[in-house]
Short mmCIF file of C-alpha atoms in Angstrom, two decimals:
data_model
loop_
_atom_site.label_atom_id
_atom_site.label_comp_id
_atom_site.label_asym_id
_atom_site.label_seq_id
_atom_site.Cartn_x
_atom_site.Cartn_y
_atom_site.Cartn_z
CA MET A 236 -29.97 3.98 23.72
CA ASN A 237 -31.13 4.56 20.12
CA GLU A 238 -29.17 7.82 19.10
CA TRP A 239 -25.86 5.26 20.74
CA ARG A 240 -26.97 2.39 18.53
CA ALA A 241 -27.58 4.53 15.19
CA ALA A 242 -24.17 6.46 15.92
CA ARG A 243 -22.13 3.19 16.16
CA SER A 244 -24.06 1.55 12.82
CA VAL A 245 -23.52 4.42 11.00
CA GLU A 246 -19.66 4.35 12.05
CA ALA A 247 -19.75 0.41 11.36
CA VAL A 248 -20.53 1.11 7.45
CA PHE A 249 -18.93 4.19 7.06
CA ARG A 250 -15.96 2.26 8.37
CA GLU A 251 -16.59 -1.02 6.14
CA ASP A 252 -18.22 0.49 2.74
CA ARG A 253 -17.11 3.95 3.00
CA SER A 254 -14.93 3.65 -0.33
CA ARG A 255 -17.89 1.15 -1.27
CA LEU A 256 -20.65 4.45 -1.30
CA LEU A 257 -17.99 6.74 -2.87
CA ALA A 258 -17.37 4.50 -5.61
CA LEU A 259 -21.01 4.32 -6.15
CA LEU A 260 -21.62 7.34 -6.14
CA ALA A 261 -18.71 8.53 -7.98
CA ALA A 262 -19.20 6.10 -10.75
CA ARG A 263 -23.24 7.29 -11.02
CA PHE A 264 -22.40 10.92 -11.26
CA GLY A 265 -19.20 11.09 -12.06
CA ASP A 266 -17.63 13.62 -9.66
CA LEU A 267 -15.45 12.87 -6.76
CA ASP A 268 -16.46 16.07 -5.01
CA LEU A 269 -20.66 15.15 -5.41
CA ALA A 270 -19.81 11.97 -4.10
CA GLU A 271 -17.84 12.75 -0.99
CA GLU A 272 -19.99 15.73 -0.32
CA THR A 273 -23.19 13.53 -0.97
CA ALA A 274 -21.95 10.63 1.22
CA SER A 275 -21.49 12.90 4.15
CA ASP A 276 -25.01 14.57 3.94
CA ALA A 277 -26.26 10.91 3.46
CA ILE A 278 -24.27 10.46 7.02
CA GLU A 279 -25.74 13.30 9.09
CA ALA A 280 -28.92 11.94 7.56
CA ALA A 281 -28.84 8.92 9.29
CA LEU A 282 -27.06 10.03 12.41
CA GLU A 283 -30.17 12.18 12.64
CA ARG A 284 -33.06 9.66 11.28
CA TRP A 285 -32.10 6.38 12.63
CA PRO A 286 -32.42 7.39 16.37
CA VAL A 287 -35.97 7.89 15.43
CA ASP A 288 -36.94 5.78 12.99
CA GLY A 289 -34.38 3.05 13.71
CA VAL A 290 -31.51 1.57 11.72
CA PRO A 291 -32.70 -0.18 8.75
CA ASP A 292 -31.83 -3.35 8.16
CA LYS A 293 -29.48 -2.68 5.00
CA PRO A 294 -27.70 0.44 6.37
CA LEU A 295 -25.81 0.66 2.98
CA ALA A 296 -28.87 0.69 1.03
CA TRP A 297 -30.43 3.23 2.81
CA LEU A 298 -27.28 5.58 2.60
CA LEU A 299 -26.71 5.15 -0.88
CA THR A 300 -30.42 5.98 -1.58
CA THR A 301 -30.09 9.13 0.36
CA ALA A 302 -27.07 10.28 -1.08
CA ARG A 303 -28.40 9.15 -4.51
CA ARG A 304 -31.64 11.34 -3.61
CA LYS A 305 -29.15 14.43 -2.34
CA ALA A 306 -27.05 14.22 -5.28
CA ILE A 307 -29.78 14.95 -7.71
CA ASP A 308 -31.33 17.62 -5.87
CA GLN A 309 -28.24 19.29 -5.66
CA ILE A 310 -27.54 19.08 -9.45
CA ARG A 311 -31.42 19.99 -10.06
CA ARG A 312 -30.17 23.50 -8.17
CA ASP A 313 -27.21 23.94 -10.31
CA ARG A 314 -27.86 24.91 -13.94
CA ALA A 315 -24.26 24.04 -15.35
CA TYR A 316 -25.54 20.32 -14.80
CA ALA A 317 -28.76 21.00 -16.63
CA GLU A 318 -27.38 18.32 -19.49
CA ARG A 319 -25.84 15.98 -17.20
CA LEU A 320 -29.70 15.95 -14.93
CA ALA A 321 -31.05 14.79 -18.33
CA VAL A 322 -28.93 12.26 -18.74
CA LEU A 323 -29.04 10.51 -15.14
CA GLN A 324 -33.06 11.28 -15.12
CA VAL A 325 -33.34 8.76 -18.01
CA GLU A 326 -31.09 6.11 -16.47
CA SER A 327 -32.84 6.97 -13.20
CA ASP A 328 -36.21 5.70 -14.61
CA ARG A 329 -34.80 2.97 -16.34
CA ALA A 330 -33.24 1.51 -13.00
CA ALA A 331 -36.60 2.59 -11.20
CA ALA A 332 -38.81 -0.02 -13.32
CA ALA A 333 -36.17 -2.37 -12.97
CA VAL A 334 -34.73 -3.06 -9.84
CA PRO A 335 -36.46 -1.75 -6.26
CA THR A 336 -36.17 1.83 -4.90
CA GLU A 337 -34.21 0.91 -2.21
CA PRO A 338 -31.64 -2.14 -3.35
CA GLY A 339 -30.81 -4.94 -0.97
CA PHE A 340 -27.24 -5.04 -0.04
CA ASP A 341 -26.49 -7.93 -2.31
CA ASP A 342 -27.99 -6.17 -5.36
CA ILE A 343 -25.73 -3.59 -5.10
CA PRO A 344 -22.55 -3.49 -7.21
CA ASP A 345 -19.24 -3.01 -5.80
CA GLU A 346 -17.60 -0.19 -8.04
CA ARG A 347 -14.27 0.15 -6.30
CA LEU A 348 -12.50 -1.25 -8.64
CA GLN A 349 -13.69 1.55 -11.34
CA LEU A 350 -12.49 4.28 -8.51
CA PHE A 351 -9.14 2.18 -8.27
CA PHE A 352 -8.86 3.01 -11.69
CA THR A 353 -9.91 6.58 -11.70
CA CYS A 354 -7.32 7.26 -8.69
CA CYS A 355 -4.31 5.92 -10.19
CA HIS A 356 -5.13 6.99 -14.24
CA PRO A 357 -1.42 7.69 -16.04
CA ALA A 358 -2.63 11.36 -16.50
CA LEU A 359 -1.97 12.11 -12.51
CA SER A 360 0.90 12.36 -10.69
CA PRO A 361 2.23 9.29 -9.09
CA GLU A 362 1.79 11.81 -5.54
CA ALA A 363 -1.70 12.31 -6.48
CA GLN A 364 -2.58 8.85 -7.28
CA THR A 365 -1.20 7.55 -3.93
CA ALA A 366 -2.96 11.02 -2.25
CA LEU A 367 -6.05 9.95 -3.59
CA THR A 368 -6.14 6.03 -2.96
CA LEU A 369 -5.76 6.69 0.68
CA ARG A 370 -8.41 9.82 0.67
CA PHE A 371 -10.81 7.90 -1.04
CA LEU A 372 -10.27 3.64 -0.87
CA ALA A 373 -8.28 3.56 2.06
CA GLY A 374 -10.68 6.02 4.10
CA LEU A 375 -7.60 8.20 5.47
CA THR A 376 -8.91 11.67 6.31
CA THR A 377 -6.83 14.53 4.34
CA SER A 378 -4.83 15.38 7.29
CA GLU A 379 -3.74 11.28 7.85
CA VAL A 380 -2.26 11.55 3.90
CA ALA A 381 -0.81 14.65 4.64
CA ARG A 382 1.25 12.56 7.83
CA ALA A 383 1.78 9.82 5.23
CA PHE A 384 3.40 12.70 2.94
CA LEU A 385 4.91 14.32 5.76
CA VAL A 386 3.84 17.14 4.08
CA PRO A 387 1.19 20.21 5.91
CA THR A 388 -2.74 19.29 5.76
CA ALA A 389 -3.14 22.63 3.93
CA THR A 390 -0.62 21.25 1.50
CA MET A 391 -1.98 18.06 0.75
CA ALA A 392 -5.14 19.29 0.94
CA GLN A 393 -4.71 21.74 -2.34
CA ARG A 394 -2.62 18.52 -4.29
CA ILE A 395 -6.41 16.50 -3.66
CA VAL A 396 -7.97 19.11 -5.06
CA ARG A 397 -6.04 19.61 -7.64
CA ALA A 398 -5.89 15.77 -8.64
CA LYS A 399 -9.85 16.10 -8.62
CA ARG A 400 -9.71 18.57 -10.84
CA LYS A 401 -7.63 17.10 -13.32
CA ILE A 402 -10.18 14.21 -13.28
CA ARG A 403 -12.84 16.31 -14.10
CA SER A 404 -10.91 18.86 -16.32
CA ALA A 405 -9.17 15.64 -18.55
CA ARG A 406 -12.94 14.00 -18.44
CA ILE A 407 -11.10 10.72 -16.58
CA PRO A 408 -13.53 8.06 -16.86
CA PHE A 409 -15.04 6.04 -14.11
CA ARG A 410 -14.53 2.62 -15.55
CA VAL A 411 -12.47 -0.40 -15.43
CA PRO A 412 -10.06 -0.63 -18.38
CA GLY A 413 -11.13 -3.19 -20.77
CA PRO A 414 -8.91 -6.09 -21.90
CA ASP A 415 -6.80 -4.78 -24.15
CA GLU A 416 -5.74 -1.85 -21.70
CA LEU A 417 -6.06 -3.71 -18.51
CA PRO A 418 -1.98 -5.19 -18.66
CA ALA A 419 -0.77 -1.23 -19.29
CA ARG A 420 -3.21 0.05 -16.42
CA LEU A 421 -3.16 -2.53 -13.55
CA PRO A 422 0.91 -1.82 -12.91
CA SER A 423 0.23 1.68 -11.36
CA VAL A 424 -2.64 0.54 -9.07
CA LEU A 425 -0.43 -2.08 -8.05
CA ARG A 426 2.44 0.38 -7.43
CA VAL A 427 0.09 2.77 -5.45
CA VAL A 428 -0.69 0.08 -3.09
CA TYR A 429 3.18 -0.96 -2.83
CA LEU A 430 3.92 2.21 -1.94
CA VAL A 431 1.63 2.71 0.69
CA PHE A 432 2.71 -0.62 1.81
CA THR A 433 6.78 0.45 1.46
CA GLU A 434 6.28 3.65 3.93
CA GLY A 435 4.21 1.39 6.51
CA TYR A 436 6.94 -1.18 6.37
CA ALA A 437 9.83 0.92 7.08
CA ALA A 438 8.90 4.93 7.64
CA SER A 439 10.97 7.04 5.32
CA SER A 440 11.20 9.58 9.05
CA GLY A 441 9.85 10.09 12.38
CA ASN A 442 10.31 8.34 15.23
CA ASP A 443 9.14 4.93 14.56
CA LEU A 444 10.34 2.43 12.27
CA VAL A 445 6.79 1.09 11.30
CA ARG A 446 3.56 2.77 10.37
CA PRO A 447 1.17 -0.15 11.04
CA ASP A 448 -1.71 2.22 10.12
CA LEU A 449 -0.46 2.44 6.67
CA ALA A 450 0.79 -1.53 6.69
CA ASP A 451 -2.58 -2.09 7.35
CA GLU A 452 -4.41 -0.11 4.80
CA ALA A 453 -1.93 -1.72 1.69
CA ILE A 454 -3.10 -4.92 3.22
CA ARG A 455 -6.73 -4.11 2.82
CA LEU A 456 -6.44 -2.30 -0.52
CA ALA A 457 -4.90 -5.75 -1.77
CA ARG A 458 -7.45 -7.63 -0.08
CA ILE A 459 -10.12 -5.73 -2.14
CA LEU A 460 -8.55 -6.03 -5.49
CA HIS A 461 -7.80 -9.47 -4.79
CA ARG A 462 -11.68 -10.49 -4.21
CA LEU A 463 -12.29 -7.59 -7.63
CA LEU A 464 -9.42 -9.11 -9.44
CA PRO A 465 -9.11 -13.35 -8.54
CA GLY A 466 -7.77 -14.00 -11.83
CA GLU A 467 -5.17 -11.45 -11.70
CA ARG A 468 -2.11 -13.40 -11.02
CA GLU A 469 0.02 -10.33 -10.18
CA VAL A 470 -2.80 -9.16 -7.89
CA THR A 471 -2.15 -12.60 -6.02
CA GLY A 472 1.28 -11.93 -5.96
CA LEU A 473 1.16 -8.49 -4.62
CA LEU A 474 -1.22 -9.72 -1.78
CA ALA A 475 1.03 -12.42 -0.94
CA LEU A 476 4.02 -10.28 -0.88
CA LEU A 477 2.56 -8.10 1.70
CA LEU A 478 1.09 -10.56 4.06
CA LEU A 479 4.31 -12.83 3.98
CA THR A 480 6.49 -9.31 4.62
CA ASP A 481 4.34 -8.40 7.12
CA ALA A 482 4.15 -11.78 9.00
CA ARG A 483 7.19 -10.43 10.47
CA ARG A 484 6.03 -6.90 11.97
CA ALA A 485 6.17 -7.96 15.80
CA ALA A 486 9.91 -9.44 15.44
CA ARG A 487 11.11 -5.97 13.71
CA THR A 488 11.49 -3.72 16.92
CA ASP A 489 12.31 -4.62 20.42
CA ALA A 490 10.04 -3.28 23.52
CA ALA A 491 11.42 0.39 23.05
CA GLY A 492 10.73 0.73 19.64
CA GLY A 493 14.44 -0.40 18.34
CA GLN A 494 15.02 -2.19 15.02
CA VAL A 495 15.78 -5.55 15.25
CA LEU A 496 17.56 -6.84 12.35
CA LEU A 497 16.05 -10.12 10.28
CA GLU A 498 19.34 -12.46 11.84
CA ASP A 499 18.18 -11.41 15.25
CA GLN A 500 14.46 -11.90 15.10
CA ASP A 501 12.63 -13.89 17.45
CA ARG A 502 10.73 -15.99 14.62
CA ALA A 503 8.28 -17.58 17.07
CA LEU A 504 7.08 -13.63 17.14
CA TRP A 505 6.14 -14.12 13.43
CA ASP A 506 2.66 -14.76 12.13
CA VAL A 507 2.17 -18.07 11.50
CA GLY A 508 -1.22 -17.22 9.89
CA LEU A 509 -0.42 -14.51 7.75
CA ILE A 510 3.22 -17.12 6.46
CA ALA A 511 0.47 -19.87 5.90
CA GLU A 512 -2.19 -17.13 3.91
CA GLY A 513 1.02 -15.68 1.82
CA ARG A 514 2.47 -19.35 0.80
CA ARG A 515 -1.02 -20.40 -0.80
CA LEU A 516 -1.41 -17.44 -2.78
CA VAL A 517 2.36 -17.59 -3.98
CA VAL A 518 1.22 -21.05 -5.79
CA PRO A 519 -1.45 -19.23 -8.19
CA ALA A 520 0.93 -15.84 -8.34
CA LEU A 521 3.65 -18.62 -9.77
CA THR A 522 1.36 -20.64 -12.02
CA GLY A 523 1.58 -20.21 -15.62
CA PRO A 524 3.60 -18.39 -18.41
CA GLY A 525 4.84 -15.07 -17.95
CA VAL A 526 5.72 -14.75 -14.22
CA GLY A 527 5.47 -11.21 -12.65
CA PRO A 528 7.66 -9.07 -10.34
CA TYR A 529 5.30 -9.23 -7.09
CA ALA A 530 5.08 -13.06 -7.50
CA VAL A 531 8.83 -13.27 -7.65
CA GLN A 532 9.11 -11.25 -4.49
CA ALA A 533 6.68 -13.00 -2.69
CA ALA A 534 8.41 -16.10 -3.60
CA ILE A 535 11.96 -14.73 -1.79
CA ALA A 536 9.44 -13.48 1.08
CA ALA A 537 8.31 -17.16 1.60
CA LEU A 538 12.05 -18.29 1.09
CA HIS A 539 12.62 -16.17 4.10
CA ASP A 540 9.80 -17.01 6.40
CA GLU A 541 10.38 -20.77 5.91
CA ALA A 542 13.68 -20.96 7.39
CA ASN A 543 14.11 -22.33 10.62
CA GLY A 544 16.90 -19.48 11.40
CA PHE A 545 19.03 -16.91 9.45
CA GLU A 546 22.07 -19.21 8.59
CA SER A 547 19.61 -22.02 7.18
CA THR A 548 18.00 -19.48 4.73
CA ASP A 549 18.15 -20.92 1.12
CA TRP A 550 20.12 -18.30 -0.28
CA PRO A 551 21.11 -19.94 -3.62
CA GLN A 552 17.33 -20.21 -4.44
CA ILE A 553 16.80 -16.29 -3.16
CA VAL A 554 20.22 -15.65 -5.62
CA ALA A 555 18.20 -17.47 -8.32
CA LEU A 556 14.80 -15.87 -7.70
CA TYR A 557 16.75 -12.39 -8.13
CA ASP A 558 18.63 -13.56 -11.29
CA VAL A 559 14.77 -13.75 -12.56
CA LEU A 560 13.56 -11.06 -11.10
CA LEU A 561 16.46 -8.74 -13.02
CA GLN A 562 15.40 -10.31 -16.27
CA ILE A 563 11.59 -8.69 -15.84
CA GLU A 564 12.92 -5.54 -14.28
CA PRO A 565 16.48 -4.69 -14.88
CA PHE A 566 16.51 -2.12 -12.21
CA PRO A 567 19.95 -0.81 -10.09
CA LEU A 568 17.53 -1.64 -6.87
CA VAL A 569 17.11 -5.36 -7.70
CA ALA A 570 20.84 -5.53 -8.57
CA LEU A 571 21.20 -4.35 -5.30
CA ASN A 572 18.87 -6.98 -3.34
CA ARG A 573 21.10 -9.78 -5.56
CA ALA A 574 24.44 -8.58 -4.52
CA VAL A 575 23.25 -8.60 -0.68
CA ALA A 576 21.98 -12.50 -1.58
CA VAL A 577 24.86 -13.14 -3.50
CA ALA A 578 27.11 -12.14 -0.59
CA MET A 579 24.99 -14.11 1.72
CA ARG A 580 26.21 -17.20 -0.46
CA ASP A 581 29.36 -17.09 -1.91
CA GLY A 582 31.02 -14.34 0.78
CA PRO A 583 31.54 -10.59 1.82
CA GLU A 584 34.00 -10.21 -1.36
CA ALA A 585 31.45 -11.75 -3.98
CA GLY A 586 28.87 -9.28 -2.62
CA LEU A 587 31.08 -6.04 -2.58
CA ALA A 588 32.62 -6.25 -5.76
CA LEU A 589 28.88 -6.35 -7.13
CA LEU A 590 28.15 -3.52 -4.92
CA ASP A 591 30.90 -1.66 -5.88
CA ALA A 592 29.75 -1.90 -9.55
CA LEU A 593 26.56 -0.12 -8.88
CA ALA A 594 28.26 2.75 -7.13
CA GLU A 595 27.68 5.16 -9.71
CA ALA A 596 23.77 4.28 -10.51
CA GLU A 597 21.82 7.03 -10.82
CA GLU A 598 18.87 5.63 -8.79
CA LEU A 599 20.56 4.44 -6.59
CA ARG A 600 21.96 7.45 -4.86
CA GLY A 601 20.42 9.00 -1.77
CA TYR A 602 19.47 5.32 -1.10
CA HIS A 603 20.78 4.41 2.36
CA LEU A 604 20.96 0.66 1.73
CA LEU A 605 23.86 1.07 -0.42
CA PRO A 606 26.41 2.38 1.99
CA THR A 607 24.95 0.49 5.03
CA ALA A 608 25.40 -2.99 2.69
CA ARG A 609 29.42 -1.95 1.60
CA ALA A 610 29.66 -0.94 5.06
CA ASP A 611 28.43 -4.35 6.34
CA LEU A 612 30.71 -6.46 3.64
CA LEU A 613 33.53 -4.04 4.62
CA ARG A 614 33.36 -5.01 8.07
CA ARG A 615 33.43 -8.53 8.04
CA LEU A 616 36.15 -8.47 5.61
CA GLY A 617 37.90 -6.44 8.54
CA ARG A 618 38.43 -3.12 6.37
CA THR A 619 36.80 -1.45 9.72
CA THR A 620 37.96 2.10 8.53
CA GLU A 621 36.30 1.79 5.05
CA ALA A 622 33.07 0.16 6.83
CA ALA A 623 32.67 3.32 9.43
CA ALA A 624 33.21 5.69 6.27
CA ALA A 625 30.25 3.63 4.65
CA TYR A 626 28.25 3.49 7.72
CA ARG A 627 29.06 7.71 8.06
CA ALA A 628 27.45 8.14 4.30
CA ALA A 629 24.71 5.98 5.35
CA LEU A 630 23.74 7.70 8.23
CA ASP A 631 23.54 10.91 6.52
CA LEU A 632 21.03 9.09 4.55
CA VAL A 633 19.01 7.26 6.75
CA GLY A 634 15.32 8.86 7.73
CA ASN A 635 13.90 7.60 10.77
CA GLU A 636 15.26 7.38 14.21
CA PRO A 637 15.35 3.90 14.73
CA GLU A 638 17.59 2.93 11.77
CA ARG A 639 19.61 5.60 13.05
CA ALA A 640 20.18 4.39 16.23
CA THR A 641 21.25 1.17 14.46
CA LEU A 642 23.81 2.83 12.23
CA ALA A 643 25.21 5.35 14.96
CA PRO A 644 27.63 3.03 16.37
CA GLN A 645 28.99 1.34 13.74
CA THR A 646 30.22 4.65 12.25
CA ARG A 647 33.09 4.89 15.20
CA GLY A 648 34.23 2.10 13.53
CA THR A 649 33.25 -0.41 16.60
CA HIS A 650 30.22 -3.03 16.63
CA ARG A 651 27.84 -2.41 19.29
CA PRO A 652 25.13 -5.43 19.20
CA VAL A 653 21.40 -4.28 17.86
CA THR A 654 19.93 -6.69 21.00
CA GLY A 655 21.55 -9.00 23.30
CA ARG A 656 20.96 -11.88 20.58
CA SER A 657 23.25 -11.03 18.26
CA ARG A 658 25.02 -14.10 17.60
CA ARG A 659 28.28 -13.20 15.78
CA GLY A 660 28.85 -9.44 16.67
CA ARG A 661 27.86 -8.32 13.03
CA ALA A 662 24.53 -6.56 11.49
CA THR A 663 24.07 -8.02 8.19
CA PRO A 664 21.66 -5.66 5.85
CA CYS A 665 18.05 -6.60 5.15
CA THR A 666 17.55 -7.94 1.72
CA VAL A 667 15.47 -5.97 0.02
CA ALA A 668 12.61 -7.36 -2.25
CA SER A 669 11.93 -4.37 -5.03
CA SER A 670 9.58 -3.61 -7.33
CA GLY A 671 10.05 -0.57 -10.24
CA ARG A 672 12.04 2.05 -8.54
CA THR A 673 10.63 1.12 -4.49
CA GLY A 674 11.21 -1.92 -1.95
CA VAL A 675 10.28 -3.27 0.77
CA CYS A 676 13.07 -4.55 3.72
CA ALA A 677 12.53 -7.94 3.95
CA GLY A 678 13.50 -7.94 7.44
#
């Protein structure tokens, strides 16, 4: 029984506070490899000692103290770290004189913000930033990160090793940027969390439309950032956007895993708790000068969530918000989103003219929602032959199977309702809330 209780305690601590433990060790020793290794050693020691000695009152504090001791022991054995040890010993002596050897839980600082900025340092590639964030802050295994990137585990392992080596060789500091640096550095951190959610919300490939594991981890990371940076409005905006978008998850697929488009969703399945929380967050995110792109996208998502039905959606207000977003981020993907909203406000001809103007945009090449949106508007105008060709173009680009199953019937110039609840025999493309060069479907 003691072994079972000890194992459960270790599992609970490691699941809830693994990223915090790693962040503390990385900040202390400046080495992700050492932090990961000694955290694992501490967990192993806990599994060995807790069944005998009992689970300590403050498990995380015990693990931290044990991991620190093991790290210092390892440094002592490595002459290359002799200089670092001397510095650490001075710091350790000072800390020992100021605080108890084993700190209480409330005495342990939360260094995860430092780890966020280290993993998302501009010296690292965007792929490396996302991989490190998933590995060290979301707590995914290397195999799980590899699945998220759709690459072999060995490939991802090498990618993570190279990223850690870059941090070490470039002497990237484990610290939170100062007030003068924060505005330039924070967007990369938010972008990584957003990218994780994007892949979870609409998988780039595979048999499932949704990757709940990634969506949940992105929301968890956004919540951590919000707790650590409560005064940053774009952090608040990002969390609001993710909550308001994820609130529709249960209605986006049918019992067989097929895609259900926004206009056909059973809104009774939407999570009213997440919607209420997201709407509360939108207000402070939008309050004040210099509104950011995530806050605007959250406001768009809130308008979708507030509507009683698809027809009653406030499309004029959504277009107005996309006008604001386009001024903040003048990207073709934002213009695509606006064009879809204009089509819903002013009719398919108005939307199609805007989409055709985007046909040569390099950023949208290979992006299936452009031909999908064109196909839908062409079909609504009765231009079925052109619509079928556009659907075929979209089908060549789409990645996951549920979206392919939605598009395939349209390529023959006929429409098969995606669900039995389709009211007008048409599949309206989802509106895409964008940030930078990625998008999250609002459907």
